[in-house]
XYZ file of C-alpha atoms in Angstrom:
575
model
C 194.876 -198.928 -242.072
C 195.122 -198.819 -245.881
C 194.794 -195.029 -245.830
C 197.643 -194.732 -243.291
C 199.920 -196.916 -245.427
C 199.213 -194.790 -248.501
C 199.890 -191.637 -246.503
C 203.171 -193.069 -245.187
C 204.260 -194.057 -248.714
C 203.385 -190.566 -250.017
C 205.363 -188.952 -247.211
C 208.341 -191.215 -247.916
C 208.273 -190.358 -251.632
C 208.051 -186.641 -250.848
C 210.958 -186.950 -248.394
C 213.102 -188.807 -250.947
C 212.275 -186.245 -253.634
C 213.191 -183.382 -251.305
C 216.482 -185.037 -250.353
C 217.308 -185.793 -253.995
C 216.551 -182.229 -255.041
C 218.589 -180.770 -252.191
C 221.574 -183.012 -252.970
C 221.417 -182.157 -256.680
C 221.252 -178.446 -255.876
C 223.947 -178.659 -253.207
C 226.371 -180.309 -255.665
C 226.083 -177.281 -257.941
C 225.642 -174.445 -255.433
C 226.899 -173.911 -251.848
C 223.419 -174.453 -250.444
C 224.246 -176.428 -247.300
C 226.977 -174.014 -246.188
C 224.762 -170.986 -246.817
C 221.730 -172.497 -245.078
C 223.801 -173.660 -242.111
C 225.395 -170.234 -241.722
C 222.122 -168.373 -242.131
C 220.100 -170.537 -239.755
C 222.733 -170.183 -237.025
C 223.135 -166.427 -237.432
C 222.795 -164.619 -234.095
C 220.193 -161.852 -233.801
C 220.241 -159.442 -230.828
C 217.009 -159.658 -228.856
C 216.596 -155.967 -227.985
C 213.267 -154.462 -229.071
C 214.882 -151.588 -230.981
C 216.232 -154.029 -233.575
C 212.659 -154.931 -234.574
C 212.013 -151.479 -236.092
C 213.524 -152.613 -239.373
C 211.282 -155.685 -239.227
C 208.243 -153.389 -238.926
C 209.279 -151.583 -242.100
C 209.844 -154.891 -243.910
C 206.452 -156.355 -243.023
C 204.671 -153.087 -243.762
C 206.234 -153.261 -247.208
C 204.927 -156.812 -247.618
C 201.421 -155.560 -246.780
C 201.885 -152.874 -249.418
C 202.910 -155.427 -252.041
C 199.992 -157.763 -251.298
C 197.298 -155.066 -251.162
C 198.769 -153.153 -254.093
C 198.733 -156.281 -256.254
C 195.030 -156.664 -255.513
C 194.270 -153.020 -256.336
C 196.055 -153.182 -259.703
C 193.441 -155.684 -260.876
C 190.714 -153.011 -260.773
C 192.425 -149.623 -261.153
C 192.431 -147.892 -264.556
C 195.125 -145.182 -264.819
C 193.416 -143.146 -267.518
C 192.786 -139.405 -267.752
C 190.029 -139.649 -270.375
C 186.789 -138.087 -269.163
C 183.823 -140.364 -268.446
C 180.393 -139.808 -266.887
C 180.026 -141.600 -263.558
C 177.072 -143.973 -263.097
C 178.461 -146.050 -260.243
C 177.329 -146.997 -256.765
C 178.048 -143.665 -255.063
C 174.844 -141.732 -255.680
C 176.013 -138.131 -254.828
C 178.522 -138.190 -257.711
C 176.339 -139.867 -260.352
C 176.189 -137.950 -263.622
C 179.402 -135.962 -262.995
C 182.252 -135.995 -265.525
C 185.498 -137.369 -264.116
C 188.656 -139.168 -265.184
C 188.831 -142.932 -265.563
C 191.309 -143.053 -262.674
C 188.900 -141.350 -260.277
C 185.917 -143.424 -261.461
C 187.828 -146.690 -261.033
C 188.920 -145.647 -257.519
C 185.273 -145.024 -256.637
C 184.374 -148.443 -258.037
C 187.112 -150.059 -255.929
C 185.733 -148.302 -252.854
C 182.034 -149.070 -253.360
C 181.599 -151.800 -255.983
C 184.500 -154.237 -255.477
C 184.036 -156.710 -252.626
C 186.483 -155.735 -249.903
C 187.885 -152.976 -252.091
C 187.555 -150.157 -249.557
C 189.228 -152.254 -246.853
C 192.114 -153.120 -249.173
C 192.447 -149.463 -250.252
C 192.642 -148.292 -246.679
C 195.021 -151.100 -245.716
C 197.268 -150.010 -248.574
C 197.235 -146.392 -247.415
C 197.743 -147.165 -243.717
C 200.548 -149.610 -244.542
C 202.244 -146.910 -246.620
C 202.164 -144.528 -243.662
C 203.435 -147.276 -241.348
C 206.209 -148.206 -243.793
C 207.590 -144.673 -243.993
C 207.160 -144.166 -240.237
C 208.976 -147.416 -239.379
C 211.702 -146.579 -241.884
C 212.131 -143.130 -240.328
C 212.286 -144.407 -236.747
C 214.672 -147.178 -237.820
C 216.993 -144.586 -239.356
C 216.842 -142.535 -236.155
C 217.782 -145.635 -234.152
C 220.763 -146.248 -236.433
C 221.800 -142.587 -236.244
C 221.511 -142.065 -232.489
C 223.323 -145.324 -231.676
C 226.124 -144.758 -234.212
C 225.299 -147.946 -236.111
C 226.149 -146.191 -239.403
C 229.885 -146.108 -238.649
C 232.538 -148.271 -240.241
C 231.992 -150.837 -241.713
C 228.290 -149.978 -242.305
C 228.545 -146.725 -244.279
C 227.343 -148.393 -247.493
C 224.356 -149.908 -245.710
C 223.462 -146.473 -244.308
C 223.484 -145.049 -247.846
C 221.260 -147.915 -249.002
C 218.848 -147.058 -246.182
C 218.784 -143.368 -247.123
C 218.055 -144.356 -250.728
C 215.224 -146.588 -249.511
C 213.769 -143.652 -247.584
C 214.012 -141.366 -250.626
C 212.330 -143.942 -252.859
C 209.624 -144.488 -250.227
C 208.794 -140.774 -250.390
C 208.630 -140.936 -254.184
C 206.489 -144.079 -254.082
C 204.120 -142.514 -251.555
C 203.711 -139.345 -253.602
C 203.038 -141.330 -256.777
C 200.402 -143.501 -255.092
C 198.837 -140.486 -253.372
C 198.385 -138.801 -256.773
C 196.865 -141.732 -258.684
C 193.158 -141.366 -257.658
C 193.027 -137.966 -259.421
C 190.688 -136.472 -256.827
C 190.617 -132.795 -255.898
C 193.035 -133.249 -252.979
C 195.702 -135.160 -254.911
C 195.202 -132.836 -257.878
C 196.059 -129.899 -255.629
C 199.274 -131.702 -254.732
C 200.067 -132.258 -258.416
C 199.501 -128.550 -259.063
C 202.107 -127.826 -256.367
C 204.473 -130.379 -257.922
C 204.039 -128.703 -261.299
C 205.001 -125.352 -259.786
C 208.074 -126.913 -258.169
C 209.210 -128.370 -261.484
C 208.713 -125.016 -263.232
C 210.809 -123.260 -260.583
C 213.968 -125.100 -261.690
C 215.951 -122.572 -263.748
C 216.530 -123.155 -267.465
C 215.297 -126.778 -267.616
C 212.044 -126.419 -265.636
C 209.786 -125.857 -268.634
C 211.334 -128.760 -270.543
C 210.873 -131.091 -267.573
C 207.266 -129.988 -267.222
C 206.522 -130.677 -270.893
C 208.150 -134.098 -270.609
C 206.386 -135.155 -267.397
C 202.904 -133.808 -268.121
C 203.014 -134.342 -271.870
C 202.349 -130.715 -272.772
C 200.455 -127.900 -271.125
C 199.278 -128.560 -267.572
C 197.390 -130.729 -266.623
C 198.236 -132.802 -269.704
C 197.199 -136.393 -270.346
C 200.294 -138.448 -269.560
C 201.223 -137.883 -265.921
C 198.728 -140.266 -264.296
C 199.661 -143.235 -266.562
C 203.348 -142.495 -266.026
C 202.926 -142.240 -262.269
C 201.077 -145.569 -262.371
C 203.964 -147.310 -264.147
C 206.383 -145.655 -261.735
C 204.282 -146.693 -258.744
C 203.637 -150.339 -259.622
C 206.763 -151.284 -261.589
C 209.930 -149.204 -261.431
C 210.045 -147.966 -257.845
C 208.790 -151.251 -256.265
C 211.378 -153.175 -258.271
C 214.177 -150.926 -257.068
C 212.829 -151.079 -253.504
C 212.797 -154.879 -253.537
C 216.352 -154.977 -254.905
C 217.621 -152.492 -252.308
C 215.841 -154.268 -249.446
C 217.514 -157.493 -250.547
C 220.895 -155.753 -250.685
C 220.258 -154.181 -247.276
C 219.430 -157.544 -245.682
C 222.420 -159.199 -247.359
C 224.733 -156.526 -245.935
C 223.177 -156.979 -242.498
C 223.896 -160.722 -242.666
C 227.429 -160.178 -243.974
C 228.421 -157.349 -241.618
C 226.557 -158.781 -238.614
C 224.277 -156.831 -236.288
C 225.374 -154.163 -233.897
C 224.554 -154.802 -230.245
C 224.261 -152.967 -226.952
C 227.177 -153.191 -224.552
C 226.525 -155.899 -221.978
C 228.441 -158.594 -220.162
C 229.772 -161.080 -222.688
C 229.207 -158.710 -225.620
C 232.275 -157.089 -227.116
C 233.281 -155.375 -230.321
C 234.344 -158.689 -231.847
C 231.348 -160.972 -231.241
C 227.575 -161.059 -231.651
C 225.457 -162.470 -228.835
C 221.813 -163.228 -229.493
C 219.248 -165.786 -230.495
C 219.790 -168.007 -233.562
C 217.701 -167.311 -236.617
C 215.985 -170.706 -236.371
C 213.858 -171.401 -234.487
C 213.863 -168.521 -231.941
C 214.186 -165.458 -234.174
C 212.049 -166.984 -236.945
C 209.167 -167.586 -234.530
C 209.478 -164.076 -233.099
C 209.639 -162.506 -236.566
C 206.645 -164.458 -237.842
C 204.666 -163.356 -234.813
C 205.602 -159.749 -235.514
C 204.524 -160.091 -239.150
C 201.134 -161.442 -238.076
C 200.772 -158.532 -235.661
C 201.581 -156.020 -238.411
C 199.012 -157.540 -240.767
C 196.429 -157.681 -237.991
C 196.977 -154.128 -236.740
C 196.856 -152.685 -240.262
C 193.622 -154.566 -241.000
C 192.125 -153.495 -237.646
C 192.943 -149.816 -238.171
C 191.748 -149.925 -241.776
C 188.410 -151.393 -240.733
C 187.772 -148.724 -238.086
C 189.643 -145.543 -239.071
C 188.755 -143.878 -242.368
C 191.587 -142.447 -244.425
C 191.638 -140.517 -247.705
C 187.859 -140.443 -248.439
C 188.203 -139.307 -252.044
C 184.419 -139.229 -252.583
C 184.151 -136.226 -250.257
C 186.663 -134.229 -252.316
C 185.214 -134.901 -255.746
C 187.038 -135.226 -259.068
C 189.950 -132.951 -259.849
C 189.309 -129.755 -261.799
C 192.032 -127.276 -262.673
C 189.881 -124.291 -261.673
C 189.246 -125.567 -258.127
C 191.401 -126.073 -255.044
C 190.515 -128.256 -252.056
C 190.218 -126.419 -248.749
C 192.273 -127.671 -245.818
C 194.488 -129.468 -248.338
C 197.158 -131.331 -246.362
C 199.539 -133.922 -247.822
C 200.597 -137.062 -245.996
C 202.882 -136.371 -243.044
C 206.115 -137.522 -244.701
C 205.965 -134.741 -247.341
C 204.279 -132.205 -245.071
C 207.609 -130.501 -244.383
C 207.762 -129.395 -248.035
C 204.336 -127.794 -247.719
C 205.447 -126.001 -244.566
C 208.677 -124.781 -246.149
C 206.724 -123.382 -249.099
C 204.363 -121.511 -246.783
C 207.154 -120.029 -244.667
C 209.361 -118.848 -247.515
C 209.005 -115.104 -248.252
C 207.853 -114.146 -251.788
C 211.317 -113.656 -253.290
C 211.649 -113.658 -257.067
C 213.929 -112.023 -259.641
C 215.065 -112.412 -263.266
C 218.606 -113.113 -264.414
C 219.546 -113.168 -268.121
C 215.940 -113.639 -269.129
C 215.337 -116.519 -266.705
C 212.982 -116.127 -263.742
C 214.286 -117.411 -260.422
C 211.351 -118.247 -258.142
C 213.285 -118.352 -254.882
C 210.064 -118.726 -252.891
C 209.607 -122.161 -254.517
C 213.130 -123.147 -255.567
C 214.744 -122.824 -252.126
C 212.152 -124.656 -249.957
C 211.074 -127.330 -252.463
C 214.257 -128.066 -254.466
C 217.365 -126.805 -252.685
C 216.255 -127.676 -249.134
C 215.414 -131.367 -249.866
C 218.615 -131.653 -251.891
C 220.669 -130.361 -248.965
C 218.856 -132.619 -246.501
C 219.542 -135.806 -248.444
C 223.103 -134.728 -249.266
C 223.784 -134.336 -245.543
C 222.195 -137.721 -244.839
C 224.327 -139.440 -247.464
C 227.606 -137.809 -246.412
C 227.202 -137.653 -242.647
C 229.028 -140.957 -241.830
C 232.057 -139.788 -243.775
C 231.955 -136.262 -242.340
C 231.855 -137.621 -238.788
C 234.647 -140.077 -239.542
C 236.802 -137.278 -240.952
C 236.050 -134.869 -238.116
C 236.661 -137.402 -235.361
C 239.580 -139.211 -236.992
C 237.945 -142.510 -236.056
C 238.870 -145.257 -238.536
C 238.059 -148.256 -236.342
C 235.254 -150.741 -236.822
C 232.310 -150.317 -234.453
C 229.945 -153.151 -233.561
C 228.774 -151.855 -230.175
C 225.914 -149.356 -230.108
C 226.481 -145.979 -228.507
C 224.113 -144.852 -225.824
C 222.780 -141.482 -227.078
C 223.921 -139.758 -223.863
C 227.514 -140.847 -224.504
C 227.683 -138.817 -227.721
C 225.994 -135.491 -226.864
C 226.894 -133.687 -230.095
C 225.458 -136.333 -232.403
C 222.345 -136.672 -230.237
C 221.874 -132.894 -230.194
C 222.144 -132.742 -233.985
C 219.547 -135.498 -234.348
C 217.091 -133.779 -231.996
C 217.653 -130.456 -233.794
C 216.769 -132.151 -237.102
C 213.589 -133.585 -235.571
C 212.554 -130.163 -234.243
C 213.300 -128.553 -237.619
C 211.088 -131.105 -239.374
C 208.323 -130.799 -236.765
C 208.156 -127.012 -237.138
C 207.910 -127.299 -240.924
C 205.214 -129.968 -240.566
C 203.148 -127.696 -238.294
C 203.697 -124.777 -240.653
C 202.186 -126.882 -243.448
C 198.859 -126.589 -241.626
C 199.120 -122.969 -240.501
C 195.737 -122.110 -242.035
C 193.998 -124.966 -240.208
C 195.722 -124.055 -236.921
C 194.828 -120.366 -237.328
C 191.204 -121.212 -238.076
C 190.916 -123.697 -235.191
C 192.477 -121.424 -232.552
C 191.172 -118.115 -233.957
C 194.585 -116.503 -234.436
C 196.033 -114.493 -237.299
C 197.555 -116.672 -240.001
C 200.155 -113.959 -240.721
C 201.208 -113.814 -237.061
C 201.357 -117.608 -236.938
C 203.506 -117.673 -240.072
C 206.010 -115.257 -238.498
C 206.075 -117.338 -235.319
C 206.934 -120.408 -237.381
C 209.588 -118.476 -239.342
C 211.366 -117.566 -236.133
C 210.886 -120.991 -234.580
C 212.264 -122.888 -237.568
C 215.597 -121.069 -237.029
C 215.699 -120.694 -233.251
C 214.043 -124.019 -232.351
C 216.776 -126.353 -233.675
C 219.524 -124.257 -232.046
C 217.806 -124.237 -228.651
C 216.924 -127.935 -228.874
C 220.538 -128.790 -229.748
C 221.899 -126.883 -226.746
C 219.301 -128.309 -224.341
C 219.804 -131.878 -225.593
C 223.567 -131.649 -225.259
C 223.294 -130.354 -221.691
C 220.819 -133.135 -220.826
C 223.208 -135.769 -222.203
C 226.078 -134.360 -220.151
C 223.834 -134.258 -217.069
C 222.958 -137.932 -217.606
C 226.673 -138.741 -217.899
C 227.307 -136.882 -214.630
C 224.487 -138.877 -213.051
C 226.133 -142.113 -214.200
C 229.437 -140.986 -212.698
C 227.781 -140.163 -209.383
C 226.131 -143.583 -209.328
C 229.471 -145.283 -209.901
C 231.090 -143.240 -207.137
C 228.326 -143.348 -204.531
C 226.210 -146.343 -205.552
C 222.467 -146.603 -206.039
C 220.199 -145.261 -203.274
C 218.553 -147.990 -201.215
C 215.782 -145.799 -199.782
C 216.976 -146.417 -196.242
C 218.086 -143.695 -193.834
C 221.384 -144.451 -192.085
C 223.242 -142.689 -189.290
C 226.985 -142.753 -188.892
C 228.791 -143.201 -185.589
C 229.341 -139.436 -185.565
C 225.616 -138.735 -185.765
C 225.496 -137.801 -189.458
C 222.218 -138.844 -191.117
C 222.073 -139.728 -194.796
C 220.644 -142.150 -197.301
C 221.992 -145.623 -197.741
C 223.688 -146.701 -200.962
C 224.352 -150.071 -202.512
C 227.022 -150.890 -205.087
C 225.962 -150.523 -208.700
C 224.980 -153.909 -210.208
C 227.647 -155.452 -212.388
C 225.420 -155.387 -215.487
C 224.702 -151.661 -215.109
C 228.352 -150.896 -214.354
C 229.428 -152.731 -217.502
C 226.898 -150.819 -219.609
C 228.074 -147.463 -218.260
C 231.806 -148.064 -218.467
C 232.160 -149.896 -221.790
C 231.864 -146.947 -224.159
C 233.187 -147.207 -227.701
C 234.062 -143.518 -227.998
C 237.233 -142.234 -229.729
C 239.759 -140.155 -227.839
C 239.839 -136.445 -228.870
C 242.625 -135.478 -231.251
C 245.523 -133.373 -230.090
C 245.592 -129.696 -230.971
C 247.657 -129.036 -234.110
C 250.495 -126.580 -234.044
C 250.576 -123.180 -235.707
C 252.386 -124.655 -238.714
C 249.479 -127.044 -239.463
C 247.401 -126.583 -242.605
C 243.999 -124.945 -242.607
C 242.289 -128.276 -243.207
C 244.020 -129.834 -240.185
C 243.042 -126.890 -237.979
C 239.428 -127.160 -239.199
C 239.413 -130.868 -238.488
C 240.826 -130.294 -235.007
C 238.198 -127.620 -234.298
C 235.394 -129.946 -235.391
C 236.899 -132.721 -233.305
C 236.984 -130.521 -230.187
C 233.377 -129.482 -230.877
C 232.401 -133.122 -231.227
C 234.313 -134.678 -228.333
C 235.693 -131.714 -226.377
C 233.032 -131.822 -223.635
C 232.519 -135.169 -221.930
C 232.266 -136.669 -218.460
C 234.954 -139.231 -217.713
C 233.962 -142.187 -215.566
C 235.901 -143.268 -212.458
C 237.783 -146.393 -213.535
C 240.873 -148.137 -212.292
C 243.835 -148.998 -214.499
C 242.722 -152.629 -214.603
C 239.183 -151.671 -215.656
C 240.581 -149.301 -218.266
C 242.577 -152.143 -219.787
C 239.538 -154.439 -219.799
C 237.433 -151.749 -221.471
C 240.114 -151.261 -224.132
C 240.141 -155.011 -224.840
C 236.344 -155.218 -225.064
C 236.055 -152.238 -227.418
C 238.974 -153.308 -229.592
C 237.840 -153.679 -233.196
C 238.356 -157.010 -235.016
C 241.227 -155.773 -237.185
C 243.187 -154.407 -234.221
C 242.475 -157.561 -232.216
C 243.775 -159.706 -235.087
C 246.952 -157.614 -235.279
C 247.439 -157.832 -231.508
C 246.939 -161.604 -231.605
C 249.446 -161.936 -234.443
C 251.990 -159.866 -232.508
C 251.469 -161.966 -229.407
C 251.929 -165.190 -231.384
C 255.094 -163.805 -233.022
C 256.477 -162.744 -229.637
C 255.625 -166.105 -228.093
C 257.280 -168.039 -230.933
C 260.424 -165.892 -230.745
C 260.593 -166.399 -226.978
C 260.235 -170.169 -227.431
C 263.024 -170.187 -229.998
C 265.310 -168.179 -227.737
C 264.493 -170.450 -224.832
C 265.283 -173.541 -226.891
C 268.706 -172.074 -227.849
C 269.561 -171.284 -224.232
C 268.629 -174.747 -222.959
C 270.622 -176.831 -225.443
C 271.576 -180.388 -224.340
C 275.126 -180.910 -222.779
C 275.813 -183.728 -225.242
C 275.383 -181.438 -228.199
C 278.592 -181.030 -230.185
C 279.646 -177.550 -231.139
C 282.105 -177.306 -233.970
C 284.408 -174.321 -234.030
C 286.097 -173.082 -237.191
C 289.605 -173.746 -235.829
C 288.756 -177.356 -234.992
C 287.608 -178.367 -238.440
């Protein structure tokens, strides 16, 4: 009894302290309003919106495991003689970085598990980030007003690649050293300033003594700090701009329908985080990754066989292997086109296109409205075809990065395989774009046929005239809503001959983007309802204001017409 009273008094004191602290904070900051708004924020419950959550929780695993690894890793390049737990490498000279990584793997309790969790979480983070960006791209969730958030996401992806490369290079084993040798060649290929950049980054002649310590600072301090800041900005923009959502009954372009953040979404998100931690730990305990002890310490006169980088930078390796050996000198400067084009110009073009694509599409389509409904990929065949073409282009380069392994495994000529990849990297995206666009149009035609004929019931029916056919039932209202409510701009009109070249180019791009489409059979009433449901918030506000102005003017006119008979009207000649 005495223990229960003490516990009750302690709980009461803690409750009073919490209330006092909250009141004091709320008087100085808008805490209650912010908490109330945040806890009641609606989150769509579709599974595709959890891809960003996967990336977030993978990043948390990276932060936790990376913090543990920093306690034992020594980012030094000074040579030491190894006398650790791994017997096959005892007595060999190696860098402090490689020796400390071996100690983490074999001498630190749980070190190998944490190392592998860190590596697997890095792969999962980049993979989830990539798939999340594809979801945003294919559904058109990057359109106004979310262009800035798209650019933040692209920056996050770029920094994730940099962070992964820096962490991959820290152990200073023969495999990562081969990657650093490639990076050194890429830096030297930059005209005019390449040699200066190389001296600055490596601290002198390759391999230098400064790159590993600098990569360590970059990996554990600068890039994670920027990533955390950008993730916070990304989440803040998501809260401010609201989520996009799939078209469904009750969901329009001006509302968000979903589960509140607390308690439904919080419970679901916490469960997902536990699953991410558990899956990463399970894979790390069973599947070996990056066994640096089998490669040995890095030496500048050796190259690891079957050297393959992590998948997210494998396209650079493939581009380097496919590029012909082009090189020339201009004004005393050597232009290594075989390295400069695939490893510097190509990534620059890729990320430039990613950054500018929302604005290019907005200019080409002339669409300045706000969009809060997700597009079904089939409803925008051109954008979907471009996305699939980009995936095929990347996949071909990734396979080309292992052309020697593929040639050895299947007993084919590596030169013949290289030429096959050179042709495929050009033809493959074009063919995949055309096929994807035709498939999207075929799916649209299928939707139209369903709306016209209904869904097959599987029953055979016979008409009074003896005709035998399959029975059809009307399309369910939910499916009909999803098919008909499409937030797609109307194609622009063709400009006249007196139009400027820029206007004609814009019109041509617009016809290429929206010129081929399958219109759905809708009545005039349904067309009006669709227009109201896809109306953006700004246009809806303007329409509401016009309606209120019209209603008030009509009321005023009506009041003037129905004046009372006892009202006195004074004329000028009667004054």
